[in-house]
């Protein structure tokens, strides 16, 4: 049974987090702060790079922008961090032995298994984004690099 659980665990955690709503193993989430301001988050697993987490957070921001009827979004605050956790697989042992019928011969052997420690880093990207229409975006176009055309971003997005 332990082997089956170990295989299942490695199977479900063996790939980088895909772009999906947040579930147990990661994904995106968003919450509306005001009429046109949102907090967007993407949490990855141990196989997800920081860059991938950042790109997925921006992808979600672009999708929300278009869904809400805006054309551009402005990133006012952004933070990427990595949570590190340590997982320890406990050591197990198996003892076998032999005793003679006469009680004068004994043999025992113990074999130890496992005892592995794994460090897992999980990146998360948080962004505060303001949704803008085209007129507003043109007024603040001097903030090049912080104002994104949502449609253009999504058309160039590679997963």
PDB file of C-alpha atoms in Angstrom:
ATOM      1  CA  UNK A   1       0.000   0.000   0.000  1.00  0.00           C
ATOM      2  CA  UNK A   2       2.869   2.384   0.809  1.00  0.00           C
ATOM      3  CA  UNK A   3       4.354   1.806  -2.635  1.00  0.00           C
ATOM      4  CA  UNK A   4       1.034   2.602  -4.301  1.00  0.00           C
ATOM      5  CA  UNK A   5       0.701   5.847  -2.335  1.00  0.00           C
ATOM      6  CA  UNK A   6       4.283   6.828  -3.168  1.00  0.00           C
ATOM      7  CA  UNK A   7       3.752   6.183  -6.886  1.00  0.00           C
ATOM      8  CA  UNK A   8       0.491   8.169  -6.801  1.00  0.00           C
ATOM      9  CA  UNK A   9       2.196  11.073  -4.985  1.00  0.00           C
ATOM     10  CA  UNK A  10       5.033  11.252  -7.518  1.00  0.00           C
ATOM     11  CA  UNK A  11       2.589  10.946 -10.422  1.00  0.00           C
ATOM     12  CA  UNK A  12       0.447  13.903  -9.378  1.00  0.00           C
ATOM     13  CA  UNK A  13       3.435  16.105  -8.531  1.00  0.00           C
ATOM     14  CA  UNK A  14       5.751  15.226 -11.400  1.00  0.00           C
ATOM     15  CA  UNK A  15       4.763  18.094 -13.698  1.00  0.00           C
ATOM     16  CA  UNK A  16       4.806  21.862 -13.444  1.00  0.00           C
ATOM     17  CA  UNK A  17       1.499  23.410 -12.440  1.00  0.00           C
ATOM     18  CA  UNK A  18      -0.654  24.044 -15.496  1.00  0.00           C
ATOM     19  CA  UNK A  19      -2.734  27.143 -16.108  1.00  0.00           C
ATOM     20  CA  UNK A  20      -5.917  26.401 -14.163  1.00  0.00           C
ATOM     21  CA  UNK A  21      -8.045  27.783 -11.336  1.00  0.00           C
ATOM     22  CA  UNK A  22      -6.392  27.224  -7.981  1.00  0.00           C
ATOM     23  CA  UNK A  23      -6.685  23.705  -6.589  1.00  0.00           C
ATOM     24  CA  UNK A  24      -4.606  21.712  -4.115  1.00  0.00           C
ATOM     25  CA  UNK A  25      -1.500  21.638  -6.325  1.00  0.00           C
ATOM     26  CA  UNK A  26      -1.597  25.295  -7.445  1.00  0.00           C
ATOM     27  CA  UNK A  27      -3.171  27.546 -10.030  1.00  0.00           C
ATOM     28  CA  UNK A  28      -4.517  31.087 -10.376  1.00  0.00           C
ATOM     29  CA  UNK A  29      -6.874  33.103  -8.234  1.00  0.00           C
ATOM     30  CA  UNK A  30      -8.110  36.670  -8.441  1.00  0.00           C
ATOM     31  CA  UNK A  31     -10.078  39.002  -6.244  1.00  0.00           C
ATOM     32  CA  UNK A  32     -11.632  42.320  -7.093  1.00  0.00           C
ATOM     33  CA  UNK A  33     -10.436  45.165  -4.852  1.00  0.00           C
ATOM     34  CA  UNK A  34     -12.409  48.032  -6.403  1.00  0.00           C
ATOM     35  CA  UNK A  35     -14.349  48.738  -9.593  1.00  0.00           C
ATOM     36  CA  UNK A  36     -11.308  48.393 -11.844  1.00  0.00           C
ATOM     37  CA  UNK A  37      -8.586  47.047  -9.530  1.00  0.00           C
ATOM     38  CA  UNK A  38      -7.818  43.371  -9.040  1.00  0.00           C
ATOM     39  CA  UNK A  39      -5.322  41.273  -7.121  1.00  0.00           C
ATOM     40  CA  UNK A  40      -4.140  38.365  -9.255  1.00  0.00           C
ATOM     41  CA  UNK A  41      -2.146  35.429  -7.889  1.00  0.00           C
ATOM     42  CA  UNK A  42      -0.623  32.310  -9.392  1.00  0.00           C
ATOM     43  CA  UNK A  43       0.837  29.585  -7.178  1.00  0.00           C
ATOM     44  CA  UNK A  44       3.027  26.894  -8.683  1.00  0.00           C
ATOM     45  CA  UNK A  45       4.346  23.586  -7.435  1.00  0.00           C
ATOM     46  CA  UNK A  46       7.933  22.414  -7.050  1.00  0.00           C
ATOM     47  CA  UNK A  47       8.346  22.005 -10.819  1.00  0.00           C
ATOM     48  CA  UNK A  48       7.122  25.497 -11.714  1.00  0.00           C
ATOM     49  CA  UNK A  49       9.670  28.243 -12.405  1.00  0.00           C
ATOM     50  CA  UNK A  50       9.307  31.785 -11.070  1.00  0.00           C
ATOM     51  CA  UNK A  51       9.046  33.085 -14.642  1.00  0.00           C
ATOM     52  CA  UNK A  52       6.212  30.681 -15.432  1.00  0.00           C
ATOM     53  CA  UNK A  53       4.325  31.774 -12.293  1.00  0.00           C
ATOM     54  CA  UNK A  54       4.764  35.458 -13.253  1.00  0.00           C
ATOM     55  CA  UNK A  55       3.605  34.828 -16.832  1.00  0.00           C
ATOM     56  CA  UNK A  56       0.520  32.942 -15.665  1.00  0.00           C
ATOM     57  CA  UNK A  57      -0.400  35.766 -13.255  1.00  0.00           C
ATOM     58  CA  UNK A  58      -0.131  38.256 -16.127  1.00  0.00           C
ATOM     59  CA  UNK A  59      -2.152  35.975 -18.397  1.00  0.00           C
ATOM     60  CA  UNK A  60      -4.940  35.929 -15.815  1.00  0.00           C
ATOM     61  CA  UNK A  61      -4.769  39.738 -15.532  1.00  0.00           C
ATOM     62  CA  UNK A  62      -5.125  40.044 -19.337  1.00  0.00           C
ATOM     63  CA  UNK A  63      -8.120  37.683 -19.383  1.00  0.00           C
ATOM     64  CA  UNK A  64      -9.867  39.621 -16.604  1.00  0.00           C
ATOM     65  CA  UNK A  65      -9.144  42.890 -18.425  1.00  0.00           C
ATOM     66  CA  UNK A  66     -10.904  41.729 -21.591  1.00  0.00           C
ATOM     67  CA  UNK A  67     -13.719  39.994 -19.709  1.00  0.00           C
ATOM     68  CA  UNK A  68     -14.506  43.218 -17.829  1.00  0.00           C
ATOM     69  CA  UNK A  69     -14.627  45.268 -21.064  1.00  0.00           C
ATOM     70  CA  UNK A  70     -11.260  47.026 -20.782  1.00  0.00           C
ATOM     71  CA  UNK A  71      -8.353  46.966 -23.243  1.00  0.00           C
ATOM     72  CA  UNK A  72      -5.246  47.515 -21.114  1.00  0.00           C
ATOM     73  CA  UNK A  73      -3.995  46.787 -17.634  1.00  0.00           C
ATOM     74  CA  UNK A  74      -1.474  48.546 -15.429  1.00  0.00           C
ATOM     75  CA  UNK A  75       0.613  46.638 -12.903  1.00  0.00           C
ATOM     76  CA  UNK A  76       0.845  48.825  -9.807  1.00  0.00           C
ATOM     77  CA  UNK A  77       2.479  46.290  -7.521  1.00  0.00           C
ATOM     78  CA  UNK A  78       4.083  42.946  -8.192  1.00  0.00           C
ATOM     79  CA  UNK A  79       5.815  40.399  -6.012  1.00  0.00           C
ATOM     80  CA  UNK A  80       7.221  36.969  -6.757  1.00  0.00           C
ATOM     81  CA  UNK A  81       8.399  34.788  -3.945  1.00  0.00           C
ATOM     82  CA  UNK A  82       9.325  31.175  -3.377  1.00  0.00           C
ATOM     83  CA  UNK A  83       7.971  29.113  -0.504  1.00  0.00           C
ATOM     84  CA  UNK A  84      10.312  26.317   0.463  1.00  0.00           C
ATOM     85  CA  UNK A  85       9.161  23.249   2.299  1.00  0.00           C
ATOM     86  CA  UNK A  86      10.990  20.139   3.419  1.00  0.00           C
ATOM     87  CA  UNK A  87       9.410  16.736   3.131  1.00  0.00           C
ATOM     88  CA  UNK A  88      10.861  13.831   5.037  1.00  0.00           C
ATOM     89  CA  UNK A  89      10.055  10.260   4.119  1.00  0.00           C
ATOM     90  CA  UNK A  90      10.428   8.291   7.343  1.00  0.00           C
ATOM     91  CA  UNK A  91      12.818   5.417   7.642  1.00  0.00           C
ATOM     92  CA  UNK A  92      11.357   1.937   7.814  1.00  0.00           C
ATOM     93  CA  UNK A  93      12.901  -1.385   8.735  1.00  0.00           C
ATOM     94  CA  UNK A  94      12.290  -5.100   8.368  1.00  0.00           C
ATOM     95  CA  UNK A  95      13.664  -7.681  10.791  1.00  0.00           C
ATOM     96  CA  UNK A  96      13.891 -11.385  10.055  1.00  0.00           C
ATOM     97  CA  UNK A  97      15.260 -14.072  12.331  1.00  0.00           C
ATOM     98  CA  UNK A  98      15.743 -17.795  12.972  1.00  0.00           C
ATOM     99  CA  UNK A  99      15.641 -19.718  16.266  1.00  0.00           C
ATOM    100  CA  UNK A 100      16.545 -23.413  16.487  1.00  0.00           C
ATOM    101  CA  UNK A 101      14.259 -25.935  18.177  1.00  0.00           C
ATOM    102  CA  UNK A 102      16.890 -26.500  20.848  1.00  0.00           C
ATOM    103  CA  UNK A 103      17.009 -22.828  21.888  1.00  0.00           C
ATOM    104  CA  UNK A 104      20.747 -22.479  21.505  1.00  0.00           C
ATOM    105  CA  UNK A 105      20.961 -20.878  18.026  1.00  0.00           C
ATOM    106  CA  UNK A 106      19.512 -17.467  17.217  1.00  0.00           C
ATOM    107  CA  UNK A 107      19.906 -15.251  14.207  1.00  0.00           C
ATOM    108  CA  UNK A 108      18.333 -11.883  13.435  1.00  0.00           C
ATOM    109  CA  UNK A 109      18.892  -9.414  10.624  1.00  0.00           C
ATOM    110  CA  UNK A 110      17.426  -5.918  10.293  1.00  0.00           C
ATOM    111  CA  UNK A 111      17.382  -4.001   7.007  1.00  0.00           C
ATOM    112  CA  UNK A 112      16.611  -0.264   6.996  1.00  0.00           C
ATOM    113  CA  UNK A 113      14.856   1.499   4.098  1.00  0.00           C
ATOM    114  CA  UNK A 114      14.129   5.101   3.217  1.00  0.00           C
ATOM    115  CA  UNK A 115      14.956   8.060   5.364  1.00  0.00           C
ATOM    116  CA  UNK A 116      14.969  10.548   2.474  1.00  0.00           C
ATOM    117  CA  UNK A 117      14.642  14.326   2.808  1.00  0.00           C
ATOM    118  CA  UNK A 118      13.351  16.397  -0.104  1.00  0.00           C
ATOM    119  CA  UNK A 119      13.305  20.179  -0.376  1.00  0.00           C
ATOM    120  CA  UNK A 120      10.508  21.590  -2.550  1.00  0.00           C
ATOM    121  CA  UNK A 121      10.339  25.225  -3.687  1.00  0.00           C
ATOM    122  CA  UNK A 122       6.978  26.589  -4.801  1.00  0.00           C
ATOM    123  CA  UNK A 123       6.928  29.972  -6.570  1.00  0.00           C
ATOM    124  CA  UNK A 124       4.018  32.380  -6.247  1.00  0.00           C
ATOM    125  CA  UNK A 125       3.402  35.559  -8.218  1.00  0.00           C
ATOM    126  CA  UNK A 126       1.138  38.315  -6.908  1.00  0.00           C
ATOM    127  CA  UNK A 127       0.154  41.384  -8.900  1.00  0.00           C
ATOM    128  CA  UNK A 128      -2.126  44.291  -8.234  1.00  0.00           C
ATOM    129  CA  UNK A 129      -3.548  45.397 -11.576  1.00  0.00           C
ATOM    130  CA  UNK A 130      -5.675  48.343 -12.623  1.00  0.00           C
ATOM    131  CA  UNK A 131      -7.894  47.812 -15.657  1.00  0.00           C
ATOM    132  CA  UNK A 132      -7.784  50.648 -18.204  1.00  0.00           C
ATOM    133  CA  UNK A 133      -9.667  51.591 -21.318  1.00  0.00           C
ATOM    134  CA  UNK A 134      -7.718  52.737 -24.382  1.00  0.00           C
ATOM    135  CA  UNK A 135      -8.102  56.454 -23.579  1.00  0.00           C
ATOM    136  CA  UNK A 136      -6.745  55.988 -20.071  1.00  0.00           C
ATOM    137  CA  UNK A 137      -3.894  53.834 -21.365  1.00  0.00           C
ATOM    138  CA  UNK A 138      -2.901  56.489 -23.919  1.00  0.00           C
ATOM    139  CA  UNK A 139      -2.849  59.176 -21.209  1.00  0.00           C
ATOM    140  CA  UNK A 140      -0.341  57.232 -19.149  1.00  0.00           C
ATOM    141  CA  UNK A 141       1.626  55.686 -22.007  1.00  0.00           C
ATOM    142  CA  UNK A 142       4.759  57.171 -20.453  1.00  0.00           C
ATOM    143  CA  UNK A 143       4.659  54.217 -18.054  1.00  0.00           C
ATOM    144  CA  UNK A 144       5.975  51.962 -20.809  1.00  0.00           C
ATOM    145  CA  UNK A 145       6.641  48.494 -19.438  1.00  0.00           C
ATOM    146  CA  UNK A 146       3.925  48.723 -16.800  1.00  0.00           C
ATOM    147  CA  UNK A 147       0.914  49.229 -19.080  1.00  0.00           C
ATOM    148  CA  UNK A 148      -0.007  46.175 -21.147  1.00  0.00           C
ATOM    149  CA  UNK A 149      -2.386  45.741 -24.061  1.00  0.00           C
ATOM    150  CA  UNK A 150      -4.375  42.714 -22.908  1.00  0.00           C
ATOM    151  CA  UNK A 151      -5.260  41.422 -26.369  1.00  0.00           C
ATOM    152  CA  UNK A 152      -1.682  41.786 -27.598  1.00  0.00           C
ATOM    153  CA  UNK A 153      -0.307  40.055 -24.505  1.00  0.00           C
ATOM    154  CA  UNK A 154      -2.622  37.071 -24.912  1.00  0.00           C
ATOM    155  CA  UNK A 155      -1.827  36.767 -28.634  1.00  0.00           C
ATOM    156  CA  UNK A 156       1.885  36.476 -27.835  1.00  0.00           C
ATOM    157  CA  UNK A 157       1.517  34.261 -24.796  1.00  0.00           C
ATOM    158  CA  UNK A 158       3.266  30.939 -25.079  1.00  0.00           C
ATOM    159  CA  UNK A 159       2.554  28.246 -22.526  1.00  0.00           C
TER     160      UNK A 159
END
